[in-house]
Amino acid sequence: MNAVVYKGEKEVAVEEVDEPELQHPNDIVVDITTSCICGSDLHMYEGRTAAEPGIVFGHENMGIVEQVGDGVDTLEEGDRVVMPFNVACGFCENCEDGYTGFCTNVNPGFAGGAYGYVAMGPYKGGQAEKLRVPYADFNALKLPEGDQHEQSFALLADIFPTGWHGTELANLKPGDSVAIFGAGPVGLMAAYSAKIKGAAEIYSVDRVPSRLELAEEHCDAHAINFEEGDPVEQIIDQHGGEVDKGVDAVGYQAIDPETDPGSDAYDPARENPAVVLNQLIKTVRPTGQLGIPGLYVPSDPGAPDEMAAQGRLGIDFGKLFEKGQKLGTGQCNVKQYNRELRDLIIEGRADPSWVVSHEVGLDEAPEMYERFDKREEGVTKVLLKP
């Protein structure tokens, strides 16, 4: 079968690989109908992780069940399913407590597993024609038959729940004001989640005009372009003070607005991995809460300085302490949210498909990785169709 294979820094290729097989009675094999390119994939693509050539990418996957292991009870051939990016067992202490992003059984020596991602276990990704799903009764969410809501359902694998998770980490309540840094796919979904939850005011911070336009149009957000001035000052001026809550949907590759802007293309020389966290500390009111679903790593081969290369950041902790703020961090436990978000989509109360900018064949993956990596105008979320 064909799959998107990592070849090295800023290079992927569509190559023929072995088809997945059932390895355990609790496995299923899924015929992939849609897989997504994620901003997290770019960290590997850019050589900013320990990923080695040969990884089959793809942790946002949905499709039709093709094979069913003898131990699977709730799924049948022909079922339409979407998989959380988390691979989880369902019975360890963390899974029982709902923390499926930190399963202690699926990836020995590490809390958490995922498809097609460095250090996240032996699970091949779904940017391919087929995918093996372990612990399938637990990990596969059934969807209505047919092809309705295909784009929206595909986003249940990661970005819609992860955006929702960001607002949960920030303890966002109806009537709250919130600043969301980053208007990539997760940031846009965080803003959309804030709107669904009844936030009074939403501020979306980015530098890409098309992304900010989406936040305005679909999330009723105030667009804050950090290339046009200090985003903290812009938000406080518009709001009339600090906001209640904040979300970091950027992570460790954040751009420092105080550096000189170069071309319209993304420039790694402008990175400051602590800048968004410090901006949020300034933007959020005393005793407010920060949700941090943006990815941070314990080591970064491409970091701007030696401290950041070790995952150590210059955070204004004294100011955080002085303001009595709380932090919520960590990757999304998708299963906490994906069922209720699925039902919101089915009932027409949510439709996150507006974030999708491109839907292309698997053969176009190398080109779309390059365009997404450049943060090209108009490229927000790419869906691959094997």
mmCIF file of C-alpha atoms in Angstrom:
data_model
loop_
_atom_site.group_PDB
_atom_site.id
_atom_site.type_symbol
_atom_site.label_atom_id
_atom_site.label_comp_id
_atom_site.label_asym_id
_atom_site.label_seq_id
_atom_site.Cartn_x
_atom_site.Cartn_y
_atom_site.Cartn_z
ATOM 1 C CA MET A 1 0.000 0.000 0.000
ATOM 2 C CA ASN A 2 1.051 3.640 -0.357
ATOM 3 C CA ALA A 3 1.945 5.761 2.664
ATOM 4 C CA VAL A 4 3.609 9.075 3.540
ATOM 5 C CA VAL A 5 7.102 8.231 4.767
ATOM 6 C CA TYR A 6 9.527 10.576 6.529
ATOM 7 C CA LYS A 7 12.819 10.709 4.627
ATOM 8 C CA GLY A 8 14.729 13.370 6.534
ATOM 9 C CA GLU A 9 14.637 17.075 7.307
ATOM 10 C CA LYS A 10 11.914 18.738 5.225
ATOM 11 C CA GLU A 11 11.383 15.688 3.045
ATOM 12 C CA VAL A 12 8.545 13.183 2.887
ATOM 13 C CA ALA A 13 7.683 10.809 0.081
ATOM 14 C CA VAL A 14 4.756 8.614 -0.846
ATOM 15 C CA GLU A 15 6.160 5.090 -0.931
ATOM 16 C CA GLU A 16 4.936 1.521 -0.952
ATOM 17 C CA VAL A 17 5.014 -0.092 2.491
ATOM 18 C CA ASP A 18 3.692 -3.336 3.935
ATOM 19 C CA GLU A 19 -0.011 -3.460 4.652
ATOM 20 C CA PRO A 20 -0.939 -3.670 8.340
ATOM 21 C CA GLU A 21 -2.083 -6.980 9.773
ATOM 22 C CA LEU A 22 -3.994 -7.996 12.876
ATOM 23 C CA GLN A 23 -1.426 -8.579 15.622
ATOM 24 C CA HIS A 24 -3.749 -9.155 18.569
ATOM 25 C CA PRO A 25 -7.370 -10.286 18.988
ATOM 26 C CA ASN A 26 -8.301 -6.736 20.057
ATOM 27 C CA ASP A 27 -6.996 -5.179 16.823
ATOM 28 C CA ILE A 28 -8.873 -3.920 13.800
ATOM 29 C CA VAL A 29 -7.560 -2.814 10.404
ATOM 30 C CA VAL A 30 -9.159 0.317 8.997
ATOM 31 C CA ASP A 31 -9.394 1.297 5.337
ATOM 32 C CA ILE A 32 -8.492 4.993 5.617
ATOM 33 C CA THR A 33 -10.884 7.447 3.986
ATOM 34 C CA THR A 34 -9.407 10.661 5.422
ATOM 35 C CA SER A 35 -6.177 11.500 7.221
ATOM 36 C CA CYS A 36 -4.985 14.981 8.168
ATOM 37 C CA ILE A 37 -1.671 16.803 8.189
ATOM 38 C CA CYS A 38 -1.119 18.287 11.643
ATOM 39 C CA GLY A 39 1.066 21.104 12.863
ATOM 40 C CA SER A 40 2.675 18.554 15.166
ATOM 41 C CA ASP A 41 3.796 16.622 12.082
ATOM 42 C CA LEU A 42 5.773 19.701 11.076
ATOM 43 C CA HIS A 43 7.974 19.382 14.155
ATOM 44 C CA MET A 44 9.219 16.045 12.804
ATOM 45 C CA TYR A 45 9.211 17.244 9.195
ATOM 46 C CA GLU A 46 11.456 20.185 10.100
ATOM 47 C CA GLY A 47 13.964 17.995 11.929
ATOM 48 C CA ARG A 48 13.010 19.457 15.315
ATOM 49 C CA THR A 49 12.629 16.057 16.994
ATOM 50 C CA ALA A 50 14.551 12.804 17.244
ATOM 51 C CA ALA A 51 12.456 11.288 14.442
ATOM 52 C CA GLU A 52 14.448 8.987 12.173
ATOM 53 C CA PRO A 53 13.726 8.325 8.495
ATOM 54 C CA GLY A 54 11.177 5.607 7.838
ATOM 55 C CA ILE A 55 8.318 6.740 10.082
ATOM 56 C CA VAL A 56 4.898 6.550 8.432
ATOM 57 C CA PHE A 57 3.244 9.829 9.414
ATOM 58 C CA GLY A 58 -0.384 10.437 10.352
ATOM 59 C CA HIS A 59 -2.113 10.577 13.748
ATOM 60 C CA GLU A 60 -5.473 12.063 12.645
ATOM 61 C CA ASN A 61 -7.295 9.186 10.988
ATOM 62 C CA MET A 62 -10.733 7.914 10.070
ATOM 63 C CA GLY A 63 -12.103 5.256 7.776
ATOM 64 C CA ILE A 64 -14.040 2.011 7.381
ATOM 65 C CA VAL A 65 -13.340 -1.133 9.397
ATOM 66 C CA GLU A 66 -11.921 -3.759 7.040
ATOM 67 C CA GLN A 67 -10.756 -6.510 9.414
ATOM 68 C CA VAL A 68 -11.834 -7.336 12.974
ATOM 69 C CA GLY A 69 -9.890 -9.340 15.541
ATOM 70 C CA ASP A 70 -11.601 -12.188 17.356
ATOM 71 C CA GLY A 71 -11.541 -10.293 20.646
ATOM 72 C CA VAL A 72 -13.317 -7.179 19.367
ATOM 73 C CA ASP A 73 -16.898 -6.978 20.644
ATOM 74 C CA THR A 74 -18.401 -3.647 19.548
ATOM 75 C CA LEU A 75 -17.159 -3.185 15.990
ATOM 76 C CA GLU A 76 -17.916 -4.952 12.731
ATOM 77 C CA GLU A 77 -16.565 -4.896 9.205
ATOM 78 C CA GLY A 78 -18.038 -1.913 7.400
ATOM 79 C CA ASP A 79 -18.332 0.321 10.470
ATOM 80 C CA ARG A 80 -17.261 3.914 9.954
ATOM 81 C CA VAL A 81 -14.870 5.050 12.684
ATOM 82 C CA VAL A 82 -12.549 7.861 13.748
ATOM 83 C CA MET A 83 -9.570 7.249 16.006
ATOM 84 C CA PRO A 84 -8.230 9.575 18.705
ATOM 85 C CA PHE A 85 -4.591 10.348 18.025
ATOM 86 C CA ASN A 86 -3.922 8.862 21.473
ATOM 87 C CA VAL A 87 -3.318 5.122 21.498
ATOM 88 C CA ALA A 88 -4.594 3.954 24.883
ATOM 89 C CA CYS A 89 -5.277 0.651 26.627
ATOM 90 C CA GLY A 90 -8.408 1.659 28.543
ATOM 91 C CA PHE A 91 -7.531 -0.129 31.788
ATOM 92 C CA CYS A 92 -4.400 1.446 33.299
ATOM 93 C CA GLU A 93 -4.888 3.924 36.161
ATOM 94 C CA ASN A 94 -4.537 6.963 33.905
ATOM 95 C CA CYS A 95 -6.990 5.602 31.327
ATOM 96 C CA GLU A 96 -9.510 4.759 34.051
ATOM 97 C CA ASP A 97 -9.197 8.350 35.280
ATOM 98 C CA GLY A 98 -9.791 9.686 31.762
ATOM 99 C CA TYR A 99 -6.183 10.626 31.018
ATOM 100 C CA THR A 100 -5.884 8.568 27.836
ATOM 101 C CA GLY A 101 -3.131 10.857 26.538
ATOM 102 C CA PHE A 102 -0.947 9.471 29.313
ATOM 103 C CA CYS A 103 -1.629 5.735 29.067
ATOM 104 C CA THR A 104 1.110 3.767 30.836
ATOM 105 C CA ASN A 105 0.677 0.467 28.997
ATOM 106 C CA VAL A 106 0.943 1.210 25.280
ATOM 107 C CA ASN A 107 4.436 2.714 25.184
ATOM 108 C CA PRO A 108 6.810 1.250 27.816
ATOM 109 C CA GLY A 109 8.914 3.862 29.558
ATOM 110 C CA PHE A 110 6.741 6.742 28.376
ATOM 111 C CA ALA A 111 3.299 8.000 29.382
ATOM 112 C CA GLY A 112 1.267 8.143 26.189
ATOM 113 C CA GLY A 113 1.153 6.635 22.734
ATOM 114 C CA ALA A 114 0.143 7.881 19.291
ATOM 115 C CA TYR A 115 0.033 6.824 15.663
ATOM 116 C CA GLY A 116 2.929 7.823 13.424
ATOM 117 C CA TYR A 117 4.835 9.970 15.889
ATOM 118 C CA VAL A 118 8.366 9.918 17.258
ATOM 119 C CA ALA A 119 8.787 8.403 20.746
ATOM 120 C CA MET A 120 5.068 7.599 20.913
ATOM 121 C CA GLY A 121 5.316 3.854 20.405
ATOM 122 C CA PRO A 122 5.516 1.376 17.534
ATOM 123 C CA TYR A 123 2.242 2.459 15.906
ATOM 124 C CA LYS A 124 2.426 3.320 12.220
ATOM 125 C CA GLY A 125 0.565 6.378 11.033
ATOM 126 C CA GLY A 126 -2.563 6.648 8.956
ATOM 127 C CA GLN A 127 -1.380 8.897 6.127
ATOM 128 C CA ALA A 128 -1.682 5.677 4.238
ATOM 129 C CA GLU A 129 -4.261 3.432 2.667
ATOM 130 C CA LYS A 130 -4.784 1.334 5.801
ATOM 131 C CA LEU A 131 -4.119 1.471 9.560
ATOM 132 C CA ARG A 132 -3.922 -1.054 12.379
ATOM 133 C CA VAL A 133 -5.810 0.081 15.488
ATOM 134 C CA PRO A 134 -4.967 -1.679 18.793
ATOM 135 C CA TYR A 135 -7.432 -1.939 21.700
ATOM 136 C CA ALA A 136 -10.016 -1.168 19.058
ATOM 137 C CA ASP A 137 -13.150 -1.360 21.217
ATOM 138 C CA PHE A 138 -11.688 1.449 23.307
ATOM 139 C CA ASN A 139 -9.872 3.494 20.655
ATOM 140 C CA ALA A 140 -12.301 3.606 17.721
ATOM 141 C CA LEU A 141 -15.326 5.905 17.884
ATOM 142 C CA LYS A 142 -18.235 4.774 15.718
ATOM 143 C CA LEU A 143 -19.782 7.263 13.320
ATOM 144 C CA PRO A 144 -23.005 7.296 11.314
ATOM 145 C CA GLU A 145 -22.915 5.341 8.059
ATOM 146 C CA GLY A 146 -22.290 7.102 4.779
ATOM 147 C CA ASP A 147 -20.024 10.033 4.069
ATOM 148 C CA GLN A 148 -21.902 12.896 5.718
ATOM 149 C CA HIS A 149 -19.790 15.272 7.842
ATOM 150 C CA GLU A 150 -16.589 13.544 6.656
ATOM 151 C CA GLN A 151 -14.424 16.650 7.083
ATOM 152 C CA SER A 152 -15.849 17.539 10.480
ATOM 153 C CA PHE A 153 -15.603 13.977 11.783
ATOM 154 C CA ALA A 154 -11.960 13.773 10.648
ATOM 155 C CA LEU A 155 -11.205 16.705 12.941
ATOM 156 C CA LEU A 156 -12.401 14.642 15.931
ATOM 157 C CA ALA A 157 -9.116 12.729 15.821
ATOM 158 C CA ASP A 158 -7.184 15.700 17.158
ATOM 159 C CA ILE A 159 -7.708 19.389 16.518
ATOM 160 C CA PHE A 160 -11.342 19.874 17.550
ATOM 161 C CA PRO A 161 -10.912 17.996 20.858
ATOM 162 C CA THR A 162 -7.482 19.592 21.371
ATOM 163 C CA GLY A 163 -8.896 23.086 20.885
ATOM 164 C CA TRP A 164 -11.701 22.196 23.305
ATOM 165 C CA HIS A 165 -9.068 20.803 25.690
ATOM 166 C CA GLY A 166 -7.249 24.143 25.661
ATOM 167 C CA THR A 167 -10.356 25.877 26.929
ATOM 168 C CA GLU A 168 -10.899 23.131 29.527
ATOM 169 C CA LEU A 169 -7.316 23.539 30.783
ATOM 170 C CA ALA A 170 -8.056 27.251 31.157
ATOM 171 C CA ASN A 171 -11.318 26.454 32.992
ATOM 172 C CA LEU A 172 -13.243 28.648 30.561
ATOM 173 C CA LYS A 173 -16.793 29.432 31.704
ATOM 174 C CA PRO A 174 -19.741 31.126 29.964
ATOM 175 C CA GLY A 175 -19.255 34.873 30.089
ATOM 176 C CA ASP A 176 -15.468 34.706 30.393
ATOM 177 C CA SER A 177 -13.142 36.730 28.211
ATOM 178 C CA VAL A 178 -10.270 34.764 26.677
ATOM 179 C CA ALA A 179 -7.113 35.429 24.686
ATOM 180 C CA ILE A 180 -6.024 32.618 22.377
ATOM 181 C CA PHE A 181 -2.501 32.863 21.046
ATOM 182 C CA GLY A 182 -2.129 31.060 17.735
ATOM 183 C CA ALA A 183 -4.694 30.887 14.926
ATOM 184 C CA GLY A 184 -3.467 27.703 13.354
ATOM 185 C CA PRO A 185 -5.870 24.748 13.307
ATOM 186 C CA VAL A 186 -5.778 24.130 17.073
ATOM 187 C CA GLY A 187 -5.978 27.831 17.924
ATOM 188 C CA LEU A 188 -8.941 28.269 15.607
ATOM 189 C CA MET A 189 -10.654 25.270 17.175
ATOM 190 C CA ALA A 190 -9.953 26.705 20.641
ATOM 191 C CA ALA A 191 -11.599 29.968 19.584
ATOM 192 C CA TYR A 192 -14.529 28.031 18.083
ATOM 193 C CA SER A 193 -14.844 26.003 21.292
ATOM 194 C CA ALA A 194 -14.837 29.227 23.315
ATOM 195 C CA LYS A 195 -17.675 30.533 21.165
ATOM 196 C CA ILE A 196 -19.697 27.315 21.615
ATOM 197 C CA LYS A 197 -19.127 27.500 25.380
ATOM 198 C CA GLY A 198 -20.427 31.056 25.560
ATOM 199 C CA ALA A 199 -17.296 33.130 26.054
ATOM 200 C CA ALA A 200 -18.174 36.825 26.209
ATOM 201 C CA GLU A 201 -15.118 38.049 24.305
ATOM 202 C CA ILE A 202 -12.542 36.129 22.299
ATOM 203 C CA TYR A 203 -9.194 37.504 21.149
ATOM 204 C CA SER A 204 -7.270 35.573 18.492
ATOM 205 C CA VAL A 205 -3.548 36.347 18.097
ATOM 206 C CA ASP A 206 -1.528 35.465 14.994
ATOM 207 C CA ARG A 207 0.407 37.024 12.108
ATOM 208 C CA VAL A 208 -1.289 35.336 9.127
ATOM 209 C CA PRO A 209 -4.199 37.488 7.860
ATOM 210 C CA SER A 210 -6.215 34.614 6.394
ATOM 211 C CA ARG A 211 -6.161 32.770 9.719
ATOM 212 C CA LEU A 212 -7.244 35.855 11.617
ATOM 213 C CA GLU A 213 -10.062 36.359 9.125
ATOM 214 C CA LEU A 214 -11.314 32.841 9.845
ATOM 215 C CA ALA A 215 -11.261 33.571 13.582
ATOM 216 C CA GLU A 216 -13.312 36.715 13.009
ATOM 217 C CA GLU A 217 -15.798 35.078 10.652
ATOM 218 C CA HIS A 218 -16.420 31.772 12.399
ATOM 219 C CA CYS A 219 -15.552 32.444 16.049
ATOM 220 C CA ASP A 220 -16.672 36.066 16.473
ATOM 221 C CA ALA A 221 -13.126 36.776 17.658
ATOM 222 C CA HIS A 222 -11.242 40.047 17.773
ATOM 223 C CA ALA A 223 -8.243 39.640 15.458
ATOM 224 C CA ILE A 224 -4.886 40.648 16.947
ATOM 225 C CA ASN A 225 -1.986 40.731 14.470
ATOM 226 C CA PHE A 226 1.213 40.707 16.508
ATOM 227 C CA GLU A 227 3.201 42.130 13.585
ATOM 228 C CA GLU A 228 1.201 45.347 14.000
ATOM 229 C CA GLY A 229 2.056 45.952 17.656
ATOM 230 C CA ASP A 230 2.512 44.343 21.061
ATOM 231 C CA PRO A 231 -0.370 41.825 21.321
ATOM 232 C CA VAL A 232 -0.602 42.279 25.098
ATOM 233 C CA GLU A 233 -1.112 46.011 24.719
ATOM 234 C CA GLN A 234 -3.570 45.523 21.855
ATOM 235 C CA ILE A 235 -5.734 43.134 23.890
ATOM 236 C CA ILE A 236 -5.664 45.187 27.093
ATOM 237 C CA ASP A 237 -6.488 48.365 25.168
ATOM 238 C CA GLN A 238 -9.404 46.784 23.323
ATOM 239 C CA HIS A 239 -10.763 44.911 26.329
ATOM 240 C CA GLY A 240 -10.227 47.685 28.807
ATOM 241 C CA GLY A 241 -8.013 45.548 31.021
ATOM 242 C CA GLU A 242 -6.725 42.020 31.392
ATOM 243 C CA VAL A 243 -8.835 39.070 30.243
ATOM 244 C CA ASP A 244 -10.143 36.218 32.398
ATOM 245 C CA LYS A 245 -8.506 33.268 30.665
ATOM 246 C CA GLY A 246 -5.765 32.482 28.144
ATOM 247 C CA VAL A 247 -4.857 29.651 25.786
ATOM 248 C CA ASP A 248 -1.442 28.902 24.277
ATOM 249 C CA ALA A 249 -2.082 27.113 20.967
ATOM 250 C CA VAL A 250 1.405 27.871 19.639
ATOM 251 C CA GLY A 251 3.991 25.942 21.638
ATOM 252 C CA TYR A 252 7.753 25.992 21.519
ATOM 253 C CA GLN A 253 8.152 27.360 17.982
ATOM 254 C CA ALA A 254 6.561 30.703 18.888
ATOM 255 C CA ILE A 255 7.601 33.810 16.966
ATOM 256 C CA ASP A 256 8.805 36.792 18.996
ATOM 257 C CA PRO A 257 7.055 39.944 17.748
ATOM 258 C CA GLU A 258 9.976 42.056 18.979
ATOM 259 C CA THR A 259 12.340 40.511 16.438
ATOM 260 C CA ASP A 260 12.557 42.157 13.033
ATOM 261 C CA PRO A 261 10.035 40.621 10.647
ATOM 262 C CA GLY A 262 11.624 39.096 7.584
ATOM 263 C CA SER A 263 9.737 37.832 4.579
ATOM 264 C CA ASP A 264 6.151 36.647 4.733
ATOM 265 C CA ALA A 265 7.496 33.116 5.088
ATOM 266 C CA TYR A 266 7.916 31.598 8.528
ATOM 267 C CA ASP A 267 11.422 32.397 9.833
ATOM 268 C CA PRO A 268 12.898 30.118 12.563
ATOM 269 C CA ALA A 269 15.423 32.849 13.396
ATOM 270 C CA ARG A 270 12.567 34.776 15.032
ATOM 271 C CA GLU A 271 11.675 32.002 17.487
ATOM 272 C CA ASN A 272 11.452 32.529 21.237
ATOM 273 C CA PRO A 273 9.930 29.437 22.875
ATOM 274 C CA ALA A 274 8.879 31.293 26.042
ATOM 275 C CA VAL A 275 7.361 34.378 24.456
ATOM 276 C CA VAL A 276 3.716 33.265 24.276
ATOM 277 C CA LEU A 277 3.696 31.976 27.845
ATOM 278 C CA ASN A 278 5.069 35.293 29.090
ATOM 279 C CA GLN A 279 2.591 37.255 26.974
ATOM 280 C CA LEU A 280 -0.272 35.232 28.442
ATOM 281 C CA ILE A 281 0.949 35.868 31.989
ATOM 282 C CA LYS A 282 0.767 39.590 31.215
ATOM 283 C CA THR A 283 -2.572 39.367 29.383
ATOM 284 C CA VAL A 284 -4.573 37.296 31.892
ATOM 285 C CA ARG A 285 -5.889 38.911 35.071
ATOM 286 C CA PRO A 286 -4.734 37.988 38.591
ATOM 287 C CA THR A 287 -6.119 34.564 39.623
ATOM 288 C CA GLY A 288 -6.932 33.820 35.987
ATOM 289 C CA GLN A 289 -6.043 30.522 34.374
ATOM 290 C CA LEU A 290 -3.877 29.545 31.396
ATOM 291 C CA GLY A 291 -4.534 26.493 29.208
ATOM 292 C CA ILE A 292 -1.456 25.245 27.370
ATOM 293 C CA PRO A 293 -2.238 22.602 24.716
ATOM 294 C CA GLY A 294 0.559 23.976 22.500
ATOM 295 C CA LEU A 295 3.394 21.479 22.195
ATOM 296 C CA TYR A 296 6.531 21.825 24.309
ATOM 297 C CA VAL A 297 9.330 19.255 24.215
ATOM 298 C CA PRO A 298 12.099 18.147 26.601
ATOM 299 C CA SER A 299 14.705 18.490 23.853
ATOM 300 C CA ASP A 300 14.837 20.486 20.623
ATOM 301 C CA PRO A 301 17.690 19.971 18.128
ATOM 302 C CA GLY A 302 16.818 23.233 16.358
ATOM 303 C CA ALA A 303 16.365 25.443 19.415
ATOM 304 C CA PRO A 304 17.535 29.081 19.324
ATOM 305 C CA ASP A 305 19.744 28.647 22.418
ATOM 306 C CA GLU A 306 21.301 25.951 24.592
ATOM 307 C CA MET A 307 18.755 26.240 27.400
ATOM 308 C CA ALA A 308 15.781 25.859 25.054
ATOM 309 C CA ALA A 309 17.505 22.880 23.418
ATOM 310 C CA GLN A 310 17.063 21.115 26.769
ATOM 311 C CA GLY A 311 13.399 22.121 27.023
ATOM 312 C CA ARG A 312 14.161 24.766 29.665
ATOM 313 C CA LEU A 313 12.463 28.113 29.108
ATOM 314 C CA GLY A 314 12.826 31.597 30.572
ATOM 315 C CA ILE A 315 9.307 31.922 31.982
ATOM 316 C CA ASP A 316 8.339 34.918 34.126
ATOM 317 C CA PHE A 317 7.415 32.680 37.031
ATOM 318 C CA GLY A 318 7.690 35.494 39.553
ATOM 319 C CA LYS A 319 4.952 37.419 37.744
ATOM 320 C CA LEU A 320 2.864 34.246 37.450
ATOM 321 C CA PHE A 321 3.185 33.714 41.206
ATOM 322 C CA GLU A 322 2.488 37.369 41.975
ATOM 323 C CA LYS A 323 -0.743 37.220 39.984
ATOM 324 C CA GLY A 324 -1.832 33.914 41.530
ATOM 325 C CA GLN A 325 -2.458 32.374 38.124
ATOM 326 C CA LYS A 326 -2.945 28.681 37.435
ATOM 327 C CA LEU A 327 -1.534 26.603 34.574
ATOM 328 C CA GLY A 328 -3.096 23.634 32.837
ATOM 329 C CA THR A 329 -0.804 21.707 30.503
ATOM 330 C CA GLY A 330 -0.457 18.528 28.509
ATOM 331 C CA GLN A 331 -1.666 16.865 25.358
ATOM 332 C CA CYS A 332 -5.344 16.280 24.840
ATOM 333 C CA ASN A 333 -7.120 13.216 26.206
ATOM 334 C CA VAL A 334 -9.270 12.970 23.089
ATOM 335 C CA LYS A 335 -11.705 10.390 24.456
ATOM 336 C CA GLN A 336 -12.841 12.828 27.151
ATOM 337 C CA TYR A 337 -14.435 14.960 24.443
ATOM 338 C CA ASN A 338 -14.787 13.218 21.082
ATOM 339 C CA ARG A 339 -18.149 11.522 21.709
ATOM 340 C CA GLU A 340 -19.928 14.706 22.798
ATOM 341 C CA LEU A 341 -18.279 16.711 20.011
ATOM 342 C CA ARG A 342 -19.370 14.046 17.503
ATOM 343 C CA ASP A 343 -22.936 14.428 18.734
ATOM 344 C CA LEU A 344 -22.762 18.227 18.448
ATOM 345 C CA ILE A 345 -21.761 17.741 14.809
ATOM 346 C CA ILE A 346 -24.520 15.199 14.153
ATOM 347 C CA GLU A 347 -27.158 17.521 15.652
ATOM 348 C CA GLY A 348 -25.911 20.504 13.643
ATOM 349 C CA ARG A 349 -24.767 22.452 16.697
ATOM 350 C CA ALA A 350 -21.126 22.397 15.592
ATOM 351 C CA ASP A 351 -19.474 22.243 12.192
ATOM 352 C CA PRO A 352 -15.706 22.699 12.401
ATOM 353 C CA SER A 353 -15.172 21.859 8.713
ATOM 354 C CA TRP A 354 -14.714 25.559 7.909
ATOM 355 C CA VAL A 355 -11.106 25.230 9.067
ATOM 356 C CA VAL A 356 -10.315 22.828 6.193
ATOM 357 C CA SER A 357 -8.524 24.645 3.383
ATOM 358 C CA HIS A 358 -7.341 21.744 1.202
ATOM 359 C CA GLU A 359 -8.544 18.216 0.482
ATOM 360 C CA VAL A 360 -6.117 16.369 -1.797
ATOM 361 C CA GLY A 361 -4.962 12.919 -2.778
ATOM 362 C CA LEU A 362 -2.236 11.132 -0.865
ATOM 363 C CA ASP A 363 0.160 11.700 -3.775
ATOM 364 C CA GLU A 364 0.059 15.450 -3.122
ATOM 365 C CA ALA A 365 1.267 15.099 0.466
ATOM 366 C CA PRO A 366 4.897 16.175 -0.187
ATOM 367 C CA GLU A 367 3.753 19.419 -1.820
ATOM 368 C CA MET A 368 1.233 20.159 0.928
ATOM 369 C CA TYR A 369 3.793 19.505 3.668
ATOM 370 C CA GLU A 370 6.057 22.068 2.039
ATOM 371 C CA ARG A 371 3.290 24.651 1.727
ATOM 372 C CA PHE A 372 1.972 24.088 5.261
ATOM 373 C CA ASP A 373 5.506 24.268 6.650
ATOM 374 C CA LYS A 374 5.950 27.716 5.073
ATOM 375 C CA ARG A 375 2.765 28.860 6.860
ATOM 376 C CA GLU A 376 1.592 29.816 3.404
ATOM 377 C CA GLU A 377 -1.342 32.199 3.211
ATOM 378 C CA GLY A 378 -4.594 30.270 2.892
ATOM 379 C CA VAL A 379 -3.205 26.905 4.031
ATOM 380 C CA THR A 380 -4.873 26.141 7.343
ATOM 381 C CA LYS A 381 -5.868 22.464 7.458
ATOM 382 C CA VAL A 382 -4.977 19.816 4.862
ATOM 383 C CA LEU A 383 -6.927 16.563 4.506
ATOM 384 C CA LEU A 384 -5.447 13.649 2.606
ATOM 385 C CA LYS A 385 -7.626 11.162 0.715
ATOM 386 C CA PRO A 386 -5.821 7.843 0.054
#
